[in-house]
Amino acid sequence: MNVVLGVGGGIAAYKAAELARALMRRNCVVNTVMTASATEFVQPLTFAALTGRKVITGLFDGRSPEAVLASSVEHIGVARENEVLVVAPATADLLAKFTHGLADEFLSTLYLAFAGPVVLAPAMNTNMWDHPATQANLATLRARGHRMVGPDSGDLACGTVGPGRMAEVEAIADAVLAATRRQDLSGETVLISAGPTQEAIDPVRYISNRSSGKMGYALAEAAAARGARVVLVSGPVNLPVPAGVEVVAVRSAREMRDAVMAHLEAATVIVKAAAVADYHVTEIAPQKLKKTAARLTLDLDPTPDILAEVGACKGDRLLIGFAAETQNLVAEARRKMTTKNADMVVGNLVNQAGTGFEADENEVTLVLRSGETHQIARASKRDVAHQIFDHALRLRLALHAKQ
Ligand code: CTP
C-alpha cells in the first residue's frame, strides 16, 4: 500500500522518521512530503534515506501549486486507490489550513487534491491544543471523517504538562492501516435498524425518543463502503439515505420487528442501532383525543424486544446490539449482551454533551462476547461506525477459530 506521509513543522517531526519505518514494517511504500518548516527540524535526506524515495519539500520552487501538483501526481500516487494521507505531526497551523482549504504550500495543496482517507496525528503545545480555534478546526476535520490519533498527554518539549504530545508511532501506523477501506464486507448482507420508533396515541400524537438515527445511518454508509449489501430498517428520521443502501421505512416497534424478521434470513451481520420504544399504547384512539379537565391516563403494554427475538434464532449470524445508558455503562451493556444473546454490545452514554443522541460525534465502549471491552475515543459517527465493523470482523474470526 502506498502512503503519503505529511510532516509538519513541530518538534515531533523527528518522530515522523520512526513512523516512516513503522509503516514500512507494515509493508507500506512511504512517500514523504515535508512543509518548509518541517525541514528546519529534520533534513529531507533522513526520510529519503529511510524510505528510499524522493522527498517532496514544502517549497514550490517558483512554480504555482497547481503546476507542482500536476507534475508530481504520478510520483506521489495522489489519486491511486487505497492510499492514505497521514500527517504527523499535524501542527495547529496545518490543521487550520486543512480546515479552511488553504493551498499555499505543497502539503496543504495535496490535502485538497487527495480523495482517500486522511489520518491526522496532532502535536502542539497544550494551550494551542485547548484553544477554541484549534478545537473548532478539529471538530470540522473529524466531521469530514478524518481519523485523529492522539495527542497523548505528558511532558511537552516546551516544559508544560498536558495534552499535545504526538501519539506513539505504532498507534499512528495502526490507524493508517485501519483507515484503508478494504472491501472486507463484500458478499455479506448487513441488516441495520436505526432511528427511533413512534408509538401512536391517536391519529395526531405519538410517544417517541430523541434518537436521530445518525449512528445507524453512519453504520449503513460504512458497511456499504466496505462492499456489503445493506438493508436499513429505519424509524422516522430526517437523514439522506446513504448511496447503495436499501431502506425499509417503519414507524412503530411492531413494524420494525416485522421488517427485521422479514430480512433476517438473508443477513449475515445484524446491527440493532435503533432506539426502540419499550412500550406502546394499548388501545390507539381512532379519533383525535379531546382535551377535558380530567386527568388522562394511558395504558401501555411492552413492545416486542427485537434484539432478544433475533438473538434467540440468530444461528451463526453476527449480532450487534446497542445499549443507550445514562449510568453503569459497561455493566448494563454486558447484561444486555447476555440476556439478548448478542455477540457485541455498543455501549453509548447518552447524557454527555456532544456525543450520543442527535450529535454528529460519538464515544462508545464495546463489550464483546469474548469477554473483552474496547473503548472507542470520540470521533465522527462515520469513523466510529468503521471501528465497530473492524472489531466485529475481528471478533467473528476469533469466535469461528474457537469452534
Ligand atoms: N431493543 C429492541 N427492541 C426493544 C428494545 C430494545 O430490539 N423493544 C434493542 C435496541 O435496538 C438495542 C438494545 O435492544 O440494540 C438495547 O436497547 P436499550 O433501549 O438500550 O435497552 P432496553 O432493552 O430497552 O433496556 P432498558 O430499558 O432497561 O435500558
PDB file of N, CA, C and O in Angstrom, residues 3-7 19 23 30-31 33 84-88 107 114 117-121 149 172-173 176:
ATOM      1  N   VAL A   3       1.512   5.042   0.963  1.00  0.00           N
ATOM      2  CA  VAL A   3       1.085   6.004   1.974  1.00  0.00           C
ATOM      3  C   VAL A   3       1.817   7.314   1.738  1.00  0.00           C
ATOM      4  O   VAL A   3       3.014   7.318   1.465  1.00  0.00           O
ATOM      5  N   VAL A   4       1.089   8.415   1.815  1.00  0.00           N
ATOM      6  CA  VAL A   4       1.742   9.720   1.794  1.00  0.00           C
ATOM      7  C   VAL A   4       1.923  10.161   3.235  1.00  0.00           C
ATOM      8  O   VAL A   4       0.954  10.255   3.986  1.00  0.00           O
ATOM      9  N   LEU A   5       3.158  10.373   3.639  1.00  0.00           N
ATOM     10  CA  LEU A   5       3.456  10.843   4.998  1.00  0.00           C
ATOM     11  C   LEU A   5       3.741  12.336   4.933  1.00  0.00           C
ATOM     12  O   LEU A   5       4.758  12.759   4.386  1.00  0.00           O
ATOM     13  N   GLY A   6       2.807  13.131   5.453  1.00  0.00           N
ATOM     14  CA  GLY A   6       2.988  14.583   5.502  1.00  0.00           C
ATOM     15  C   GLY A   6       3.615  14.959   6.832  1.00  0.00           C
ATOM     16  O   GLY A   6       3.105  14.575   7.886  1.00  0.00           O
ATOM     17  N   VAL A   7       4.723  15.677   6.789  1.00  0.00           N
ATOM     18  CA  VAL A   7       5.419  16.032   8.025  1.00  0.00           C
ATOM     19  C   VAL A   7       5.307  17.540   8.243  1.00  0.00           C
ATOM     20  O   VAL A   7       5.709  18.325   7.384  1.00  0.00           O
ATOM     21  N   LEU A  19       7.988   6.895  12.370  1.00  0.00           N
ATOM     22  CA  LEU A  19       6.695   6.494  11.800  1.00  0.00           C
ATOM     23  C   LEU A  19       6.891   5.915  10.398  1.00  0.00           C
ATOM     24  O   LEU A  19       6.269   4.916  10.033  1.00  0.00           O
ATOM     25  N   LEU A  23       5.647   2.250   9.303  1.00  0.00           N
ATOM     26  CA  LEU A  23       4.772   1.997   8.148  1.00  0.00           C
ATOM     27  C   LEU A  23       5.428   0.999   7.191  1.00  0.00           C
ATOM     28  O   LEU A  23       4.761   0.115   6.639  1.00  0.00           O
ATOM     29  N   VAL A  30       6.331   4.401   1.477  1.00  0.00           N
ATOM     30  CA  VAL A  30       6.116   5.703   2.118  1.00  0.00           C
ATOM     31  C   VAL A  30       6.677   6.822   1.244  1.00  0.00           C
ATOM     32  O   VAL A  30       7.869   6.833   0.914  1.00  0.00           O
ATOM     33  N   ASN A  31       5.801   7.734   0.870  1.00  0.00           N
ATOM     34  CA  ASN A  31       6.197   8.914   0.103  1.00  0.00           C
ATOM     35  C   ASN A  31       6.085  10.122   1.020  1.00  0.00           C
ATOM     36  O   ASN A  31       4.996  10.444   1.470  1.00  0.00           O
ATOM     37  N   VAL A  33       6.174  14.002   2.269  1.00  0.00           N
ATOM     38  CA  VAL A  33       6.009  15.407   1.887  1.00  0.00           C
ATOM     39  C   VAL A  33       6.268  16.237   3.129  1.00  0.00           C
ATOM     40  O   VAL A  33       5.631  16.013   4.161  1.00  0.00           O
ATOM     41  N   VAL A  84      -3.464   6.311   1.597  1.00  0.00           N
ATOM     42  CA  VAL A  84      -3.808   7.069   2.796  1.00  0.00           C
ATOM     43  C   VAL A  84      -2.872   8.261   2.894  1.00  0.00           C
ATOM     44  O   VAL A  84      -1.693   8.148   2.560  1.00  0.00           O
ATOM     45  N   LEU A  85      -3.409   9.375   3.326  1.00  0.00           N
ATOM     46  CA  LEU A  85      -2.571  10.520   3.675  1.00  0.00           C
ATOM     47  C   LEU A  85      -2.501  10.579   5.189  1.00  0.00           C
ATOM     48  O   LEU A  85      -3.537  10.691   5.853  1.00  0.00           O
ATOM     49  N   VAL A  86      -1.297  10.450   5.733  1.00  0.00           N
ATOM     50  CA  VAL A  86      -1.137  10.574   7.183  1.00  0.00           C
ATOM     51  C   VAL A  86      -0.258  11.793   7.450  1.00  0.00           C
ATOM     52  O   VAL A  86       0.773  11.969   6.808  1.00  0.00           O
ATOM     53  N   VAL A  87      -0.710  12.652   8.329  1.00  0.00           N
ATOM     54  CA  VAL A  87       0.049  13.866   8.635  1.00  0.00           C
ATOM     55  C   VAL A  87       0.508  13.794  10.086  1.00  0.00           C
ATOM     56  O   VAL A  87      -0.305  13.725  11.013  1.00  0.00           O
ATOM     57  N   ALA A  88       1.836  13.763  10.273  1.00  0.00           N
ATOM     58  CA  ALA A  88       2.399  13.609  11.620  1.00  0.00           C
ATOM     59  C   ALA A  88       3.764  14.303  11.677  1.00  0.00           C
ATOM     60  O   ALA A  88       4.644  13.908  10.917  1.00  0.00           O
ATOM     61  N   LEU A 107       1.966  20.589   0.963  1.00  0.00           N
ATOM     62  CA  LEU A 107       1.193  19.625   1.745  1.00  0.00           C
ATOM     63  C   LEU A 107      -0.289  19.997   1.815  1.00  0.00           C
ATOM     64  O   LEU A 107      -1.156  19.144   1.662  1.00  0.00           O
ATOM     65  N   PHE A 114      -6.498  15.339  -2.458  1.00  0.00           N
ATOM     66  CA  PHE A 114      -6.480  13.943  -2.039  1.00  0.00           C
ATOM     67  C   PHE A 114      -7.880  13.451  -1.712  1.00  0.00           C
ATOM     68  O   PHE A 114      -8.563  14.012  -0.866  1.00  0.00           O
ATOM     69  N   PRO A 117      -8.644   8.293   2.391  1.00  0.00           N
ATOM     70  CA  PRO A 117      -8.716   8.519   3.839  1.00  0.00           C
ATOM     71  C   PRO A 117      -7.534   9.327   4.372  1.00  0.00           C
ATOM     72  O   PRO A 117      -6.423   9.208   3.871  1.00  0.00           O
ATOM     73  N   VAL A 118      -7.821  10.130   5.380  1.00  0.00           N
ATOM     74  CA  VAL A 118      -6.803  11.010   5.968  1.00  0.00           C
ATOM     75  C   VAL A 118      -6.670  10.690   7.455  1.00  0.00           C
ATOM     76  O   VAL A 118      -7.671  10.579   8.161  1.00  0.00           O
ATOM     77  N   VAL A 119      -5.441  10.501   7.897  1.00  0.00           N
ATOM     78  CA  VAL A 119      -5.162  10.263   9.319  1.00  0.00           C
ATOM     79  C   VAL A 119      -4.319  11.425   9.831  1.00  0.00           C
ATOM     80  O   VAL A 119      -3.329  11.792   9.199  1.00  0.00           O
ATOM     81  N   LEU A 120      -4.739  12.011  10.935  1.00  0.00           N
ATOM     82  CA  LEU A 120      -4.024  13.173  11.468  1.00  0.00           C
ATOM     83  C   LEU A 120      -3.514  12.860  12.870  1.00  0.00           C
ATOM     84  O   LEU A 120      -4.267  12.378  13.718  1.00  0.00           O
ATOM     85  N   ALA A 121      -2.248  13.128  13.101  1.00  0.00           N
ATOM     86  CA  ALA A 121      -1.658  12.932  14.437  1.00  0.00           C
ATOM     87  C   ALA A 121      -1.229  14.300  14.962  1.00  0.00           C
ATOM     88  O   ALA A 121      -0.088  14.718  14.768  1.00  0.00           O
ATOM     89  N   VAL A 149      -5.446  10.605  15.649  1.00  0.00           N
ATOM     90  CA  VAL A 149      -4.729   9.736  16.586  1.00  0.00           C
ATOM     91  C   VAL A 149      -4.024  10.662  17.570  1.00  0.00           C
ATOM     92  O   VAL A 149      -3.198  11.473  17.178  1.00  0.00           O
ATOM     93  N   ILE A 172      -0.124   5.301  15.479  1.00  0.00           N
ATOM     94  CA  ILE A 172      -0.432   6.040  14.240  1.00  0.00           C
ATOM     95  C   ILE A 172      -0.390   5.082  13.042  1.00  0.00           C
ATOM     96  O   ILE A 172      -1.273   5.091  12.181  1.00  0.00           O
ATOM     97  N   ALA A 173       0.623   4.232  13.028  1.00  0.00           N
ATOM     98  CA  ALA A 173       0.755   3.284  11.904  1.00  0.00           C
ATOM     99  C   ALA A 173      -0.444   2.336  11.859  1.00  0.00           C
ATOM    100  O   ALA A 173      -0.964   2.030  10.781  1.00  0.00           O
ATOM    101  N   VAL A 176      -3.339   4.094  10.328  1.00  0.00           N
ATOM    102  CA  VAL A 176      -3.197   4.219   8.867  1.00  0.00           C
ATOM    103  C   VAL A 176      -3.736   2.957   8.198  1.00  0.00           C
ATOM    104  O   VAL A 176      -4.511   3.028   7.237  1.00  0.00           O
TER     105      VAL A 176
END
